[in-house]
Amino acid sequence: ACSYGTATVVTQGFLFNAMDRLGIAQYLSRIGLLLDGNSGESLTAAKEAWMVDPAWQGIRRYIENVFCLEDWFEVFIAQDVVLDTLVYDLMYDQFDQAISNAGGSDLAMLIEFMQEWYKDGSRWVDATLKTTVGESEHNRETISRWVAEWQEKAVADLTPLAELAVGEGAIDVCVEVLNKRLAKAGL
């Protein structure tokens, strides 16, 4: 979106978003390092899981496919609207609650920043989506098609991870959250 966006007002917002995501990735890496005593074993294990664990291969494929898109707004739909909504509900709401229920409430303190960032960023995403959908019927149809395509892929690709992290039915809760968000935007 930063590369192909049409104006500074667009690219600047996506650049800030990208830098925040980089910070979140670094923050998650630091959490892993703190938990393993700074040995780096957690990062090695995470990379190994990302590369070969079947539960992660769907989401890895999804991300790689998004990297190949040239339409910056379709990237926005695939990543910021569809995937973020599903992942943030799954990992930062449902998984966080499951870990807290199992006695791991310390994790909630460590990921509070990501939860707050998502709430703040969602206002920008929702405003951008709602404005664009309301601009024309062509926009609404195109965005609806993209949402349907990327939602189908994301649900299929996230389901193994959702079942592993939270259990059966977790992805259905995520989809409900996404559908409510889309309805508010006029889709």
Short mmCIF file of C-alpha atoms in Angstrom, two decimals:
data_model
loop_
_atom_site.label_atom_id
_atom_site.label_comp_id
_atom_site.label_asym_id
_atom_site.label_seq_id
_atom_site.Cartn_x
_atom_site.Cartn_y
_atom_site.Cartn_z
CA ALA A 1 0.00 0.00 0.00
CA CYS A 2 2.93 2.34 0.68
CA SER A 3 4.48 1.57 -2.71
CA TYR A 4 1.38 1.73 -4.88
CA GLY A 5 -0.83 4.20 -2.99
CA THR A 6 -2.02 7.17 -4.96
CA ALA A 7 -1.24 10.11 -2.68
CA THR A 8 0.66 11.07 0.45
CA VAL A 9 -2.54 11.10 2.47
CA VAL A 10 -2.89 7.39 1.63
CA THR A 11 0.72 6.26 1.74
CA GLN A 12 1.51 8.11 4.96
CA GLY A 13 -1.25 6.30 6.84
CA PHE A 14 -0.04 2.95 5.56
CA LEU A 15 3.56 3.80 6.40
CA PHE A 16 2.62 4.60 10.00
CA ASN A 17 0.64 1.35 10.09
CA ALA A 18 3.61 -0.61 8.75
CA MET A 19 6.00 0.89 11.28
CA ASP A 20 3.59 0.03 14.10
CA ARG A 21 3.47 -3.54 12.82
CA LEU A 22 7.25 -3.69 12.80
CA GLY A 23 7.23 -2.52 16.41
CA ILE A 24 4.70 -5.21 17.33
CA ALA A 25 6.86 -7.88 15.67
CA GLN A 26 9.87 -6.68 17.63
CA TYR A 27 7.82 -6.61 20.82
CA LEU A 28 6.65 -10.20 20.27
CA SER A 29 10.26 -11.26 19.63
CA ARG A 30 11.31 -9.63 22.90
CA ILE A 31 8.55 -11.48 24.76
CA GLY A 32 9.82 -14.76 23.33
CA LEU A 33 13.39 -13.91 24.29
CA LEU A 34 12.37 -12.94 27.82
CA LEU A 35 10.45 -16.18 28.25
CA ASP A 36 13.38 -18.33 27.14
CA GLY A 37 16.04 -16.42 29.08
CA ASN A 38 17.39 -14.63 26.01
CA SER A 39 18.77 -17.87 24.58
CA GLY A 40 17.06 -17.34 21.24
CA GLU A 41 15.58 -20.83 21.30
CA SER A 42 12.05 -19.42 21.16
CA LEU A 43 12.82 -17.47 18.00
CA THR A 44 14.40 -20.53 16.39
CA ALA A 45 11.39 -22.63 17.34
CA ALA A 46 9.00 -19.95 16.06
CA LYS A 47 10.78 -19.79 12.71
CA GLU A 48 10.75 -23.58 12.45
CA ALA A 49 7.01 -23.67 13.19
CA TRP A 50 6.38 -20.93 10.62
CA MET A 51 8.34 -22.82 7.98
CA VAL A 52 7.13 -26.40 8.51
CA ASP A 53 4.37 -26.83 11.12
CA PRO A 54 1.14 -27.72 9.30
CA ALA A 55 -0.94 -25.47 11.59
CA TRP A 56 0.95 -22.41 10.31
CA GLN A 57 1.20 -23.23 6.61
CA GLY A 58 -2.22 -21.87 5.67
CA ILE A 59 -1.61 -18.47 7.19
CA ARG A 60 1.90 -18.43 5.74
CA ARG A 61 0.44 -19.06 2.27
CA TYR A 62 -2.13 -16.32 2.84
CA ILE A 63 0.57 -13.79 3.73
CA GLU A 64 2.73 -14.80 0.76
CA ASN A 65 -0.26 -14.37 -1.56
CA VAL A 66 -0.94 -10.91 -0.16
CA PHE A 67 2.70 -9.97 -0.84
CA CYS A 68 2.04 -10.64 -4.55
CA LEU A 69 -0.92 -8.25 -4.87
CA GLU A 70 -0.39 -5.05 -6.81
CA ASP A 71 -3.65 -3.30 -5.99
CA TRP A 72 -2.89 -1.43 -2.78
CA PHE A 73 -6.53 -1.31 -1.71
CA GLU A 74 -6.93 -5.05 -2.14
CA VAL A 75 -3.88 -5.45 0.13
CA PHE A 76 -5.67 -3.20 2.62
CA ILE A 77 -8.79 -5.40 2.44
CA ALA A 78 -6.87 -8.69 2.69
CA GLN A 79 -4.60 -7.61 5.53
CA ASP A 80 -6.05 -4.72 7.52
CA VAL A 81 -9.73 -5.57 7.23
CA VAL A 82 -10.04 -9.35 6.91
CA LEU A 83 -6.91 -10.91 8.39
CA ASP A 84 -6.35 -8.42 11.20
CA THR A 85 -9.93 -8.73 12.40
CA LEU A 86 -9.74 -12.51 12.48
CA VAL A 87 -6.23 -12.73 13.96
CA TYR A 88 -6.71 -10.07 16.60
CA ASP A 89 -9.93 -11.64 17.81
CA LEU A 90 -8.37 -15.11 17.78
CA MET A 91 -5.01 -14.34 19.38
CA TYR A 92 -5.49 -11.19 21.41
CA ASP A 93 -9.02 -11.90 22.66
CA GLN A 94 -9.83 -15.62 22.58
CA PHE A 95 -6.33 -17.04 23.06
CA ASP A 96 -5.52 -14.42 25.68
CA GLN A 97 -8.68 -15.41 27.57
CA ALA A 98 -7.89 -19.13 27.27
CA ILE A 99 -4.36 -18.57 28.61
CA SER A 100 -5.68 -16.37 31.43
CA ASN A 101 -8.22 -19.04 32.36
CA ALA A 102 -5.36 -21.56 32.52
CA GLY A 103 -3.42 -19.38 34.97
CA GLY A 104 -1.30 -17.43 32.49
CA SER A 105 -2.70 -13.98 33.17
CA ASP A 106 0.81 -12.50 32.98
CA LEU A 107 0.55 -12.81 29.20
CA ALA A 108 -2.32 -10.32 29.22
CA MET A 109 0.01 -7.64 30.56
CA LEU A 110 2.61 -8.41 27.90
CA ILE A 111 0.20 -8.09 24.98
CA GLU A 112 -1.82 -5.12 26.22
CA PHE A 113 0.00 -2.82 23.79
CA MET A 114 -1.11 -4.89 20.79
CA GLN A 115 -4.71 -4.84 21.97
CA GLU A 116 -4.65 -1.05 22.41
CA TRP A 117 -2.91 -0.54 19.07
CA TYR A 118 -5.55 -2.62 17.32
CA LYS A 119 -8.37 -0.59 18.87
CA ASP A 120 -6.74 2.65 17.73
CA GLY A 121 -5.85 1.34 14.29
CA SER A 122 -9.32 -0.08 13.76
CA ARG A 123 -10.82 3.39 13.80
CA TRP A 124 -8.60 4.39 10.88
CA VAL A 125 -9.30 1.13 9.01
CA ASP A 126 -13.06 1.40 9.57
CA ALA A 127 -13.18 5.05 8.48
CA THR A 128 -11.18 4.29 5.33
CA LEU A 129 -13.35 1.30 4.49
CA LYS A 130 -16.66 3.05 5.17
CA THR A 131 -15.67 6.11 3.13
CA THR A 132 -14.55 4.05 0.16
CA VAL A 133 -17.58 1.75 0.22
CA GLY A 134 -19.90 4.77 0.37
CA GLU A 135 -18.22 6.50 -2.56
CA SER A 136 -19.80 4.44 -5.33
CA GLU A 137 -21.65 1.25 -6.13
CA HIS A 138 -18.61 0.08 -8.12
CA ASN A 139 -16.46 0.42 -5.00
CA ARG A 140 -19.01 -1.45 -2.90
CA GLU A 141 -19.18 -4.32 -5.40
CA THR A 142 -15.41 -4.58 -5.83
CA ILE A 143 -14.72 -4.42 -2.10
CA SER A 144 -17.51 -6.92 -1.36
CA ARG A 145 -15.95 -9.34 -3.84
CA TRP A 146 -12.48 -8.89 -2.34
CA VAL A 147 -13.80 -9.32 1.19
CA ALA A 148 -15.62 -12.53 0.25
CA GLU A 149 -12.56 -13.98 -1.52
CA TRP A 150 -10.07 -13.08 1.22
CA GLN A 151 -12.42 -14.04 4.04
CA GLU A 152 -12.91 -17.50 2.57
CA LYS A 153 -9.13 -17.96 2.26
CA ALA A 154 -8.39 -16.54 5.71
CA VAL A 155 -10.98 -18.71 7.45
CA ALA A 156 -9.67 -21.86 5.76
CA ASP A 157 -6.05 -20.93 6.43
CA LEU A 158 -6.55 -19.86 10.06
CA THR A 159 -8.79 -22.74 11.13
CA PRO A 160 -5.96 -25.19 12.01
CA LEU A 161 -4.22 -22.54 14.09
CA ALA A 162 -7.47 -21.46 15.74
CA GLU A 163 -8.29 -25.03 16.73
CA LEU A 164 -4.79 -25.55 18.11
CA ALA A 165 -4.73 -22.26 20.04
CA VAL A 166 -8.31 -22.09 21.35
CA GLY A 167 -10.34 -25.08 20.18
CA GLU A 168 -13.17 -25.92 17.85
CA GLY A 169 -15.52 -23.09 17.02
CA ALA A 170 -12.96 -20.36 17.67
CA ILE A 171 -12.84 -19.36 14.03
CA ASP A 172 -16.64 -19.01 13.98
CA VAL A 173 -16.43 -16.40 16.73
CA CYS A 174 -13.80 -14.53 14.69
CA VAL A 175 -16.05 -14.57 11.63
CA GLU A 176 -18.92 -13.11 13.66
CA VAL A 177 -16.65 -10.26 14.76
CA LEU A 178 -15.59 -9.64 11.15
CA ASN A 179 -19.16 -9.72 9.87
CA LYS A 180 -20.25 -7.14 12.45
CA ARG A 181 -17.36 -4.90 11.44
CA LEU A 182 -18.24 -5.22 7.75
CA ALA A 183 -21.90 -4.45 8.42
CA LYS A 184 -20.94 -1.21 10.17
CA ALA A 185 -18.99 -0.23 7.05
CA GLY A 186 -22.00 -0.84 4.83
CA LEU A 187 -21.06 -4.26 3.46
#
